[in-house]
Amino acid sequence: MVSMDPASILGLIATAGTIAGAITKTIRDLGDIRAQFTDADVRVRLLIQELSTIKSSLTQINDWAHFLDTSNNQIELRDALQVALDGVELAMGALGEEVHNLVQETSAASRIELGFRGKTKFAWEEKNLKEHENRLRAQVSALQLLLQASQWSVVKTSHLTHTS
């Protein structure tokens, strides 16, 4: 088995590292929101846990990527993995930006008592946040499907090797 070229591995690792950094910052911002809005406590805690799980999964994907070889199937898989990670990165960036903006606005608003208008604005931004969460989940689902399909490819290859 010939290992994957270092530049390809570095590209996958860099993308996953960028996503992990965005997740870390978003988790920190979500902690700030959680401290300011007790109504958002459970939802924010669940989102923090979901993002932590995605971050851990990206670490495992990085470890696994080192074992890809340069066969045609593996090159296609590497390219597909890069596309999937780019989608996760885009969705995570949008979610992170939304959370960061919400933190900035609520920090300024928390200096004054939140009235009806402030709570309405928070509810509207929470709707936008849900949309970003759904986009991220869709990208993670696509990545998960790709990884599951790659496992079937490994099983098929292993089966063919053993029956030959």
PDB file of C-alpha atoms in Angstrom:
ATOM      1  CA  MET A   1       0.000   0.000   0.000  1.00  0.00           C
ATOM      2  CA  VAL A   2       1.393   3.391  -1.040  1.00  0.00           C
ATOM      3  CA  SER A   3       0.541   6.156   1.398  1.00  0.00           C
ATOM      4  CA  MET A   4      -1.321   9.275   0.328  1.00  0.00           C
ATOM      5  CA  ASP A   5       0.856  12.208  -0.677  1.00  0.00           C
ATOM      6  CA  PRO A   6       1.690  14.590   2.199  1.00  0.00           C
ATOM      7  CA  ALA A   7       0.064  17.624   0.551  1.00  0.00           C
ATOM      8  CA  SER A   8      -3.305  15.856   0.364  1.00  0.00           C
ATOM      9  CA  ILE A   9      -3.081  14.763   3.975  1.00  0.00           C
ATOM     10  CA  LEU A  10      -2.148  18.291   5.030  1.00  0.00           C
ATOM     11  CA  GLY A  11      -5.138  19.695   3.129  1.00  0.00           C
ATOM     12  CA  LEU A  12      -7.549  17.395   4.955  1.00  0.00           C
ATOM     13  CA  ILE A  13      -5.884  18.078   8.295  1.00  0.00           C
ATOM     14  CA  ALA A  14      -5.890  21.841   7.719  1.00  0.00           C
ATOM     15  CA  THR A  15      -9.592  21.855   6.864  1.00  0.00           C
ATOM     16  CA  ALA A  16     -10.480  19.728   9.882  1.00  0.00           C
ATOM     17  CA  GLY A  17      -8.249  21.928  12.067  1.00  0.00           C
ATOM     18  CA  THR A  18      -9.989  25.069  10.855  1.00  0.00           C
ATOM     19  CA  ILE A  19     -13.376  23.533  11.633  1.00  0.00           C
ATOM     20  CA  ALA A  20     -12.177  22.436  15.085  1.00  0.00           C
ATOM     21  CA  GLY A  21     -10.973  25.977  15.806  1.00  0.00           C
ATOM     22  CA  ALA A  22     -14.325  27.429  14.746  1.00  0.00           C
ATOM     23  CA  ILE A  23     -16.110  24.903  16.948  1.00  0.00           C
ATOM     24  CA  THR A  24     -13.960  25.820  19.953  1.00  0.00           C
ATOM     25  CA  LYS A  25     -14.714  29.533  19.507  1.00  0.00           C
ATOM     26  CA  THR A  26     -18.425  28.866  18.993  1.00  0.00           C
ATOM     27  CA  ILE A  27     -18.584  26.718  22.128  1.00  0.00           C
ATOM     28  CA  ARG A  28     -16.997  29.573  24.100  1.00  0.00           C
ATOM     29  CA  ASP A  29     -19.531  32.048  22.665  1.00  0.00           C
ATOM     30  CA  LEU A  30     -22.400  29.682  23.426  1.00  0.00           C
ATOM     31  CA  GLY A  31     -21.220  29.558  27.027  1.00  0.00           C
ATOM     32  CA  ASP A  32     -21.552  33.342  27.118  1.00  0.00           C
ATOM     33  CA  ILE A  33     -25.099  33.159  25.719  1.00  0.00           C
ATOM     34  CA  ARG A  34     -26.002  30.464  28.223  1.00  0.00           C
ATOM     35  CA  ALA A  35     -24.843  32.688  31.068  1.00  0.00           C
ATOM     36  CA  GLN A  36     -27.036  35.565  29.855  1.00  0.00           C
ATOM     37  CA  PHE A  37     -30.223  33.729  28.894  1.00  0.00           C
ATOM     38  CA  THR A  38     -31.440  31.078  31.284  1.00  0.00           C
ATOM     39  CA  ASP A  39     -34.272  30.235  28.855  1.00  0.00           C
ATOM     40  CA  ALA A  40     -31.666  29.059  26.332  1.00  0.00           C
ATOM     41  CA  ASP A  41     -29.797  26.900  28.854  1.00  0.00           C
ATOM     42  CA  VAL A  42     -30.834  23.382  27.723  1.00  0.00           C
ATOM     43  CA  ARG A  43     -30.729  24.172  24.014  1.00  0.00           C
ATOM     44  CA  VAL A  44     -27.308  25.797  24.303  1.00  0.00           C
ATOM     45  CA  ARG A  45     -25.920  22.935  26.387  1.00  0.00           C
ATOM     46  CA  LEU A  46     -27.147  20.424  23.788  1.00  0.00           C
ATOM     47  CA  LEU A  47     -25.588  22.424  20.960  1.00  0.00           C
ATOM     48  CA  ILE A  48     -22.289  22.627  22.867  1.00  0.00           C
ATOM     49  CA  GLN A  49     -22.332  18.842  23.324  1.00  0.00           C
ATOM     50  CA  GLU A  50     -23.158  18.298  19.644  1.00  0.00           C
ATOM     51  CA  LEU A  51     -20.309  20.563  18.541  1.00  0.00           C
ATOM     52  CA  SER A  52     -17.906  18.834  20.943  1.00  0.00           C
ATOM     53  CA  THR A  53     -18.847  15.482  19.411  1.00  0.00           C
ATOM     54  CA  ILE A  54     -18.314  16.811  15.881  1.00  0.00           C
ATOM     55  CA  LYS A  55     -14.909  18.155  16.941  1.00  0.00           C
ATOM     56  CA  SER A  56     -13.918  14.752  18.390  1.00  0.00           C
ATOM     57  CA  SER A  57     -15.108  13.037  15.212  1.00  0.00           C
ATOM     58  CA  LEU A  58     -12.935  15.337  13.112  1.00  0.00           C
ATOM     59  CA  THR A  59      -9.923  14.288  15.182  1.00  0.00           C
ATOM     60  CA  GLN A  60     -10.707  10.643  14.399  1.00  0.00           C
ATOM     61  CA  ILE A  61     -11.135  11.451  10.694  1.00  0.00           C
ATOM     62  CA  ASN A  62      -7.718  13.109  10.700  1.00  0.00           C
ATOM     63  CA  ASP A  63      -6.155  10.002  12.236  1.00  0.00           C
ATOM     64  CA  TRP A  64      -7.906   7.771   9.706  1.00  0.00           C
ATOM     65  CA  ALA A  65      -6.894   9.965   6.717  1.00  0.00           C
ATOM     66  CA  HIS A  66      -3.247   9.070   7.290  1.00  0.00           C
ATOM     67  CA  PHE A  67      -4.018   5.496   6.211  1.00  0.00           C
ATOM     68  CA  LEU A  68      -5.533   6.324   2.834  1.00  0.00           C
ATOM     69  CA  ASP A  69      -3.419   5.067  -0.062  1.00  0.00           C
ATOM     70  CA  THR A  70      -3.016   6.363  -3.621  1.00  0.00           C
ATOM     71  CA  SER A  71      -5.222   3.814  -5.379  1.00  0.00           C
ATOM     72  CA  ASN A  72      -7.946   5.296  -7.582  1.00  0.00           C
ATOM     73  CA  ASN A  73     -10.672   4.482  -5.058  1.00  0.00           C
ATOM     74  CA  GLN A  74      -8.724   6.096  -2.246  1.00  0.00           C
ATOM     75  CA  ILE A  75      -7.977   9.223  -4.297  1.00  0.00           C
ATOM     76  CA  GLU A  76     -11.691   9.554  -5.089  1.00  0.00           C
ATOM     77  CA  LEU A  77     -12.482   9.058  -1.410  1.00  0.00           C
ATOM     78  CA  ARG A  78      -9.904  11.659  -0.380  1.00  0.00           C
ATOM     79  CA  ASP A  79     -11.348  14.165  -2.841  1.00  0.00           C
ATOM     80  CA  ALA A  80     -14.908  13.432  -1.688  1.00  0.00           C
ATOM     81  CA  LEU A  81     -13.787  13.748   1.924  1.00  0.00           C
ATOM     82  CA  GLN A  82     -12.276  17.150   1.161  1.00  0.00           C
ATOM     83  CA  VAL A  83     -15.537  18.307  -0.453  1.00  0.00           C
ATOM     84  CA  ALA A  84     -17.531  17.055   2.545  1.00  0.00           C
ATOM     85  CA  LEU A  85     -15.185  18.766   5.001  1.00  0.00           C
ATOM     86  CA  ASP A  86     -15.396  21.994   2.981  1.00  0.00           C
ATOM     87  CA  GLY A  87     -19.196  21.842   3.342  1.00  0.00           C
ATOM     88  CA  VAL A  88     -18.927  21.287   7.098  1.00  0.00           C
ATOM     89  CA  GLU A  89     -16.442  24.163   7.313  1.00  0.00           C
ATOM     90  CA  LEU A  90     -18.801  26.499   5.444  1.00  0.00           C
ATOM     91  CA  ALA A  91     -21.797  25.558   7.604  1.00  0.00           C
ATOM     92  CA  MET A  92     -19.752  25.778  10.806  1.00  0.00           C
ATOM     93  CA  GLY A  93     -18.410  29.186   9.791  1.00  0.00           C
ATOM     94  CA  ALA A  94     -21.940  30.515   9.268  1.00  0.00           C
ATOM     95  CA  LEU A  95     -23.122  29.065  12.586  1.00  0.00           C
ATOM     96  CA  GLY A  96     -20.075  30.426  14.388  1.00  0.00           C
ATOM     97  CA  GLU A  97     -20.588  33.890  12.922  1.00  0.00           C
ATOM     98  CA  GLU A  98     -24.269  33.895  13.920  1.00  0.00           C
ATOM     99  CA  VAL A  99     -23.406  32.864  17.483  1.00  0.00           C
ATOM    100  CA  HIS A 100     -20.609  35.437  17.690  1.00  0.00           C
ATOM    101  CA  ASN A 101     -22.933  38.210  16.479  1.00  0.00           C
ATOM    102  CA  LEU A 102     -25.558  37.124  18.981  1.00  0.00           C
ATOM    103  CA  VAL A 103     -22.986  37.244  21.795  1.00  0.00           C
ATOM    104  CA  GLN A 104     -21.851  40.727  20.759  1.00  0.00           C
ATOM    105  CA  GLU A 105     -25.408  42.041  20.581  1.00  0.00           C
ATOM    106  CA  THR A 106     -26.557  40.422  23.807  1.00  0.00           C
ATOM    107  CA  SER A 107     -23.472  41.603  25.657  1.00  0.00           C
ATOM    108  CA  ALA A 108     -24.273  45.184  24.719  1.00  0.00           C
ATOM    109  CA  ALA A 109     -27.983  44.665  25.409  1.00  0.00           C
ATOM    110  CA  SER A 110     -27.365  43.023  28.775  1.00  0.00           C
ATOM    111  CA  ARG A 111     -25.903  46.263  30.062  1.00  0.00           C
ATOM    112  CA  ILE A 112     -29.408  47.633  29.783  1.00  0.00           C
ATOM    113  CA  GLU A 113     -32.377  45.580  30.833  1.00  0.00           C
ATOM    114  CA  LEU A 114     -33.754  43.503  27.969  1.00  0.00           C
ATOM    115  CA  GLY A 115     -37.232  44.707  27.201  1.00  0.00           C
ATOM    116  CA  PHE A 116     -39.836  43.331  24.826  1.00  0.00           C
ATOM    117  CA  ARG A 117     -37.909  44.546  21.785  1.00  0.00           C
ATOM    118  CA  GLY A 118     -34.672  42.903  22.922  1.00  0.00           C
ATOM    119  CA  LYS A 119     -36.395  39.606  23.650  1.00  0.00           C
ATOM    120  CA  THR A 120     -38.125  39.714  20.256  1.00  0.00           C
ATOM    121  CA  LYS A 121     -34.801  40.329  18.533  1.00  0.00           C
ATOM    122  CA  PHE A 122     -33.255  37.412  20.447  1.00  0.00           C
ATOM    123  CA  ALA A 123     -36.156  35.151  19.373  1.00  0.00           C
ATOM    124  CA  TRP A 124     -35.640  36.199  15.730  1.00  0.00           C
ATOM    125  CA  GLU A 125     -31.911  35.529  15.906  1.00  0.00           C
ATOM    126  CA  GLU A 126     -32.607  32.204  17.593  1.00  0.00           C
ATOM    127  CA  LYS A 127     -34.661  31.253  14.502  1.00  0.00           C
ATOM    128  CA  ASN A 128     -31.684  32.124  12.285  1.00  0.00           C
ATOM    129  CA  LEU A 129     -29.443  30.114  14.587  1.00  0.00           C
ATOM    130  CA  LYS A 130     -31.701  27.061  14.164  1.00  0.00           C
ATOM    131  CA  GLU A 131     -31.391  27.379  10.383  1.00  0.00           C
ATOM    132  CA  HIS A 132     -27.586  27.386  10.664  1.00  0.00           C
ATOM    133  CA  GLU A 133     -27.719  24.376  13.001  1.00  0.00           C
ATOM    134  CA  ASN A 134     -29.829  22.518  10.440  1.00  0.00           C
ATOM    135  CA  ARG A 135     -27.346  23.341   7.657  1.00  0.00           C
ATOM    136  CA  LEU A 136     -24.479  22.078   9.796  1.00  0.00           C
ATOM    137  CA  ARG A 137     -26.384  18.884  10.613  1.00  0.00           C
ATOM    138  CA  ALA A 138     -27.073  18.325   6.910  1.00  0.00           C
ATOM    139  CA  GLN A 139     -23.363  18.663   6.095  1.00  0.00           C
ATOM    140  CA  VAL A 140     -22.389  16.355   8.950  1.00  0.00           C
ATOM    141  CA  SER A 141     -24.974  13.827   7.707  1.00  0.00           C
ATOM    142  CA  ALA A 142     -23.438  13.970   4.223  1.00  0.00           C
ATOM    143  CA  LEU A 143     -19.981  13.417   5.733  1.00  0.00           C
ATOM    144  CA  GLN A 144     -21.349  10.513   7.776  1.00  0.00           C
ATOM    145  CA  LEU A 145     -22.883   8.936   4.655  1.00  0.00           C
ATOM    146  CA  LEU A 146     -19.544   9.230   2.844  1.00  0.00           C
ATOM    147  CA  LEU A 147     -17.700   7.583   5.738  1.00  0.00           C
ATOM    148  CA  GLN A 148     -20.268   4.774   5.909  1.00  0.00           C
ATOM    149  CA  ALA A 149     -19.963   4.181   2.170  1.00  0.00           C
ATOM    150  CA  SER A 150     -16.175   4.054   2.502  1.00  0.00           C
ATOM    151  CA  GLN A 151     -16.548   1.369   5.182  1.00  0.00           C
ATOM    152  CA  TRP A 152     -18.605  -0.749   2.774  1.00  0.00           C
ATOM    153  CA  SER A 153     -15.866  -0.321   0.195  1.00  0.00           C
ATOM    154  CA  VAL A 154     -13.323  -1.638   2.700  1.00  0.00           C
ATOM    155  CA  VAL A 155     -15.592  -4.570   3.598  1.00  0.00           C
ATOM    156  CA  LYS A 156     -16.093  -5.380  -0.102  1.00  0.00           C
ATOM    157  CA  THR A 157     -12.359  -5.214  -0.805  1.00  0.00           C
ATOM    158  CA  SER A 158     -11.620  -7.384   2.216  1.00  0.00           C
ATOM    159  CA  HIS A 159     -14.257  -9.926   1.143  1.00  0.00           C
ATOM    160  CA  LEU A 160     -12.879 -10.073  -2.405  1.00  0.00           C
ATOM    161  CA  THR A 161      -9.345 -10.556  -1.058  1.00  0.00           C
ATOM    162  CA  HIS A 162     -10.417 -13.436   1.182  1.00  0.00           C
ATOM    163  CA  THR A 163     -12.480 -15.216  -1.493  1.00  0.00           C
ATOM    164  CA  SER A 164      -9.763 -15.030  -4.162  1.00  0.00           C
TER     165      SER A 164
END
